[in-house]
PDB file of C-alpha atoms in Angstrom:
ATOM      1  CA  MET E   4     128.263 101.641 -73.450  1.00  0.00           C
ATOM      2  CA  LYS E   5     124.530 101.850 -74.673  1.00  0.00           C
ATOM      3  CA  ILE E   6     121.974 103.157 -72.453  1.00  0.00           C
ATOM      4  CA  ASP E   7     118.537 102.124 -73.216  1.00  0.00           C
ATOM      5  CA  ARG E   8     116.022 105.003 -73.202  1.00  0.00           C
ATOM      6  CA  ASP E   9     112.821 103.016 -74.201  1.00  0.00           C
ATOM      7  CA  LYS E  10     110.503 102.644 -70.948  1.00  0.00           C
ATOM      8  CA  LYS E  11     109.850  98.882 -71.713  1.00  0.00           C
ATOM      9  CA  GLY E  12     112.405  98.038 -68.936  1.00  0.00           C
ATOM     10  CA  LEU E  13     110.733 100.396 -66.277  1.00  0.00           C
ATOM     11  CA  SER E  14     107.559  98.163 -66.003  1.00  0.00           C
ATOM     12  CA  ASN E  15     110.019  95.746 -64.273  1.00  0.00           C
ATOM     13  CA  TYR E  16     110.058  98.149 -61.190  1.00  0.00           C
ATOM     14  CA  THR E  17     107.656  98.800 -58.853  1.00  0.00           C
ATOM     15  CA  SER E  18     106.593 101.989 -57.898  1.00  0.00           C
ATOM     16  CA  LEU E  19     106.082 103.136 -54.545  1.00  0.00           C
ATOM     17  CA  LYS E  20     102.566 103.913 -53.555  1.00  0.00           C
ATOM     18  CA  LYS E  21     102.426 107.141 -50.738  1.00  0.00           C
ATOM     19  CA  ALA E  22     100.810 104.630 -48.433  1.00  0.00           C
ATOM     20  CA  GLU E  23     104.189 102.650 -48.469  1.00  0.00           C
ATOM     21  CA  VAL E  24     106.587 105.622 -47.905  1.00  0.00           C
ATOM     22  CA  PRO E  25     107.397 106.059 -44.098  1.00  0.00           C
ATOM     23  CA  GLU E  26     106.702 109.408 -42.761  1.00  0.00           C
ATOM     24  CA  VAL E  27     109.112 111.141 -41.074  1.00  0.00           C
ATOM     25  CA  ARG E  28     108.365 112.713 -38.260  1.00  0.00           C
ATOM     26  CA  ARG E  29     109.599 115.583 -36.552  1.00  0.00           C
ATOM     27  CA  GLY E  30     110.503 115.742 -33.171  1.00  0.00           C
ATOM     28  CA  THR E  31     108.881 118.189 -30.714  1.00  0.00           C
ATOM     29  CA  SER E  32     111.037 121.367 -31.222  1.00  0.00           C
ATOM     30  CA  SER E  33     110.821 121.749 -27.374  1.00  0.00           C
ATOM     31  CA  SER E  34     112.503 118.333 -26.228  1.00  0.00           C
ATOM     32  CA  PHE E  35     115.680 120.037 -26.788  1.00  0.00           C
ATOM     33  CA  GLY E  36     114.790 123.253 -25.087  1.00  0.00           C
ATOM     34  CA  GLN E  37     113.493 120.879 -22.496  1.00  0.00           C
ATOM     35  CA  GLU E  38     116.881 118.917 -22.283  1.00  0.00           C
ATOM     36  CA  LEU E  39     118.924 121.930 -22.347  1.00  0.00           C
ATOM     37  CA  ASN E  40     117.088 123.603 -19.281  1.00  0.00           C
ATOM     38  CA  GLN E  41     117.208 120.357 -17.410  1.00  0.00           C
ATOM     39  CA  LYS E  42     121.184 119.790 -17.821  1.00  0.00           C
ATOM     40  CA  GLN E  43     121.279 123.988 -17.090  1.00  0.00           C
ATOM     41  CA  GLY E  44     118.862 122.713 -13.598  1.00  0.00           C
ATOM     42  CA  ILE E  45     121.724 120.348 -13.037  1.00  0.00           C
ATOM     43  CA  ASN E  46     124.596 122.229 -13.469  1.00  0.00           C
ATOM     44  CA  ARG E  47     123.047 125.273 -11.277  1.00  0.00           C
ATOM     45  CA  GLN E  48     122.311 122.747  -8.443  1.00  0.00           C
ATOM     46  CA  TYR E  49     125.621 121.535  -8.838  1.00  0.00           C
ATOM     47  CA  LYS E  50     127.196 125.200  -8.429  1.00  0.00           C
ATOM     48  CA  MET E  51     124.572 125.644  -5.585  1.00  0.00           C
ATOM     49  CA  GLN E  52     126.142 122.989  -4.083  1.00  0.00           C
ATOM     50  CA  GLU E  53     129.931 123.912  -4.334  1.00  0.00           C
ATOM     51  CA  ILE E  54     128.631 127.390  -3.018  1.00  0.00           C
ATOM     52  CA  LEU E  55     127.191 125.787   0.122  1.00  0.00           C
ATOM     53  CA  ALA E  56     130.455 123.906   0.708  1.00  0.00           C
ATOM     54  CA  GLU E  57     132.276 126.779   0.606  1.00  0.00           C
ATOM     55  CA  ILE E  58     129.855 128.785   2.964  1.00  0.00           C
ATOM     56  CA  ASP E  59     130.619 125.524   5.547  1.00  0.00           C
ATOM     57  CA  LYS E  60     134.048 126.171   5.274  1.00  0.00           C
ATOM     58  CA  VAL E  61     133.848 129.789   6.298  1.00  0.00           C
ATOM     59  CA  ASN E  62     131.167 129.088   8.481  1.00  0.00           C
ATOM     60  CA  GLU E  63     133.507 126.709  10.626  1.00  0.00           C
ATOM     61  CA  ARG E  64     136.304 129.689  10.224  1.00  0.00           C
ATOM     62  CA  LEU E  65     133.611 131.848  12.072  1.00  0.00           C
ATOM     63  CA  GLY E  66     132.894 129.697  14.957  1.00  0.00           C
ATOM     64  CA  ARG E  67     136.816 129.542  15.484  1.00  0.00           C
ATOM     65  CA  SER E  68     137.314 133.391  15.383  1.00  0.00           C
ATOM     66  CA  LEU E  69     134.699 135.766  14.382  1.00  0.00           C
ATOM     67  CA  ASN E  70     135.998 138.850  12.399  1.00  0.00           C
ATOM     68  CA  ILE E  71     134.454 140.777   9.673  1.00  0.00           C
ATOM     69  CA  ASN E  72     136.813 139.582   7.118  1.00  0.00           C
ATOM     70  CA  ASP E  73     135.329 136.289   7.647  1.00  0.00           C
ATOM     71  CA  LEU E  74     131.604 137.388   7.731  1.00  0.00           C
ATOM     72  CA  MET E  75     131.882 139.804   4.582  1.00  0.00           C
ATOM     73  CA  THR E  76     133.311 136.431   2.746  1.00  0.00           C
ATOM     74  CA  TYR E  77     130.032 134.626   4.270  1.00  0.00           C
ATOM     75  CA  LYS E  78     127.895 137.440   2.714  1.00  0.00           C
ATOM     76  CA  MET E  79     129.606 137.363  -0.645  1.00  0.00           C
ATOM     77  CA  LEU E  80     128.951 133.672  -0.983  1.00  0.00           C
ATOM     78  CA  VAL E  81     125.468 133.923   0.188  1.00  0.00           C
ATOM     79  CA  LYS E  82     124.735 136.700  -2.460  1.00  0.00           C
ATOM     80  CA  ASN E  83     126.474 133.969  -5.028  1.00  0.00           C
ATOM     81  CA  PHE E  84     124.241 131.450  -3.780  1.00  0.00           C
ATOM     82  CA  LEU E  85     121.266 133.560  -3.873  1.00  0.00           C
ATOM     83  CA  LYS E  86     121.764 134.697  -7.773  1.00  0.00           C
ATOM     84  CA  GLU E  87     122.299 131.044  -8.336  1.00  0.00           C
ATOM     85  CA  ALA E  88     118.787 130.091  -6.419  1.00  0.00           C
ATOM     86  CA  SER E  89     117.222 133.162  -8.399  1.00  0.00           C
ATOM     87  CA  LEU E  90     118.543 132.013 -11.342  1.00  0.00           C
ATOM     88  CA  GLU E  91     116.568 128.863 -11.042  1.00  0.00           C
ATOM     89  CA  ALA E  92     113.313 130.706  -9.608  1.00  0.00           C
ATOM     90  CA  PHE E  93     113.280 132.531 -12.750  1.00  0.00           C
ATOM     91  CA  GLU E  94     113.281 129.515 -14.978  1.00  0.00           C
ATOM     92  CA  LEU E  95     110.929 128.139 -13.184  1.00  0.00           C
ATOM     93  CA  ASP E  96     109.051 131.232 -13.233  1.00  0.00           C
ATOM     94  CA  LYS E  97     109.249 131.096 -16.792  1.00  0.00           C
ATOM     95  CA  GLN E  98     108.327 127.391 -17.045  1.00  0.00           C
ATOM     96  CA  ARG E  99     105.196 127.378 -15.449  1.00  0.00           C
ATOM     97  CA  GLY E 100     103.620 130.766 -16.212  1.00  0.00           C
ATOM     98  CA  ARG E 101     103.182 132.089 -12.202  1.00  0.00           C
ATOM     99  CA  SER E 102     104.330 129.120 -10.475  1.00  0.00           C
ATOM    100  CA  ARG E 103     103.787 129.681  -6.616  1.00  0.00           C
ATOM    101  CA  ARG E 104     106.903 127.774  -6.100  1.00  0.00           C
ATOM    102  CA  GLY E 105     109.108 130.586  -7.995  1.00  0.00           C
ATOM    103  CA  ARG E 106     107.707 132.892  -6.161  1.00  0.00           C
ATOM    104  CA  SER E 107     107.677 131.746  -3.066  1.00  0.00           C
ATOM    105  CA  MET E 108     111.621 131.269  -3.572  1.00  0.00           C
ATOM    106  CA  LEU E 109     112.239 134.602  -4.670  1.00  0.00           C
ATOM    107  CA  LEU E 110     110.493 135.832  -1.207  1.00  0.00           C
ATOM    108  CA  THR E 111     113.124 133.244   0.508  1.00  0.00           C
ATOM    109  CA  ILE E 112     115.546 135.221  -1.386  1.00  0.00           C
ATOM    110  CA  LYS E 113     114.403 138.394  -0.490  1.00  0.00           C
ATOM    111  CA  THR E 114     114.478 137.528   3.275  1.00  0.00           C
ATOM    112  CA  ILE E 115     117.921 135.784   3.620  1.00  0.00           C
ATOM    113  CA  ASP E 116     119.563 139.019   2.261  1.00  0.00           C
ATOM    114  CA  LYS E 117     117.760 141.196   4.700  1.00  0.00           C
ATOM    115  CA  GLU E 118     119.015 138.990   7.399  1.00  0.00           C
ATOM    116  CA  ILE E 119     122.726 138.698   6.358  1.00  0.00           C
ATOM    117  CA  GLU E 120     122.708 142.428   6.403  1.00  0.00           C
ATOM    118  CA  GLU E 121     121.475 142.487   9.996  1.00  0.00           C
ATOM    119  CA  VAL E 122     123.900 140.083  10.904  1.00  0.00           C
ATOM    120  CA  ILE E 123     126.520 142.260   9.649  1.00  0.00           C
ATOM    121  CA  ASN E 124     124.809 145.064  10.613  1.00  0.00           C
ATOM    122  CA  ASP E 125     124.335 144.022  14.512  1.00  0.00           C
ATOM    123  CA  PHE E 126     128.098 142.537  14.354  1.00  0.00           C
ATOM    124  CA  ILE E 127     129.834 145.786  13.050  1.00  0.00           C
ATOM    125  CA  LYS E 128     127.891 147.450  16.151  1.00  0.00           C
ATOM    126  CA  ASN E 129     128.451 145.270  18.654  1.00  0.00           C
ATOM    127  CA  LYS E 130     125.148 144.590  19.281  1.00  0.00           C
ATOM    128  CA  THR E 131     124.995 140.524  19.557  1.00  0.00           C
ATOM    129  CA  ALA E 132     127.129 138.461  20.818  1.00  0.00           C
ATOM    130  CA  PRO E 133     129.050 136.007  18.845  1.00  0.00           C
ATOM    131  CA  THR E 134     126.973 133.368  19.862  1.00  0.00           C
ATOM    132  CA  GLU E 135     124.099 134.689  18.442  1.00  0.00           C
ATOM    133  CA  VAL E 136     125.880 135.546  15.059  1.00  0.00           C
ATOM    134  CA  LEU E 137     126.407 131.723  14.606  1.00  0.00           C
ATOM    135  CA  GLU E 138     122.840 130.989  15.400  1.00  0.00           C
ATOM    136  CA  GLN E 139     121.758 133.580  12.685  1.00  0.00           C
ATOM    137  CA  LEU E 140     124.078 132.323  10.782  1.00  0.00           C
ATOM    138  CA  ASP E 141     123.146 128.595  11.033  1.00  0.00           C
ATOM    139  CA  LYS E 142     119.153 130.044  10.516  1.00  0.00           C
ATOM    140  CA  ILE E 143     120.336 131.867   7.222  1.00  0.00           C
ATOM    141  CA  LYS E 144     122.100 128.034   6.176  1.00  0.00           C
ATOM    142  CA  GLY E 145     118.916 125.917   7.087  1.00  0.00           C
ATOM    143  CA  MET E 146     116.830 128.654   4.672  1.00  0.00           C
ATOM    144  CA  LEU E 147     119.554 128.400   1.951  1.00  0.00           C
ATOM    145  CA  LEU E 148     119.160 124.376   2.499  1.00  0.00           C
ATOM    146  CA  ASP E 149     115.296 125.092   1.693  1.00  0.00           C
ATOM    147  CA  LEU E 150     115.950 127.012  -1.424  1.00  0.00           C
ATOM    148  CA  MET E 151     118.344 123.824  -2.977  1.00  0.00           C
ATOM    149  CA  ALA E 152     115.048 121.543  -2.288  1.00  0.00           C
TER     150      ALA E 152
END
């Protein structure tokens, strides 16, 4: 096979001018990060809903018979919920700078934490009636639902 090395045949091919070449555009570097944050947020919301369902179950048990073991389980679940909510607040704060939502969420978390400690301490010292404990637990659950919104 003979290879023709002269350049006479090259004139038949058109050269690509710079204007004809399509330019490859890069997507924004944050589009992946935004999608990842969105998926993590959805996952975090799902976890928070699962924890809230567990809190409902424990709350029903507490309604039937109020005992310290279920109260401690309730406290642990609330702590887990607050941990997830604080991660979301941190992400909101990181994404939007000093957002009001992030700070208010952290203040709500501190309030809920203080409330749950008061409920358990009052129950241990027998200062409150069982109905008052259940009312306080409903109040705490309302605050947890506010965090979800």
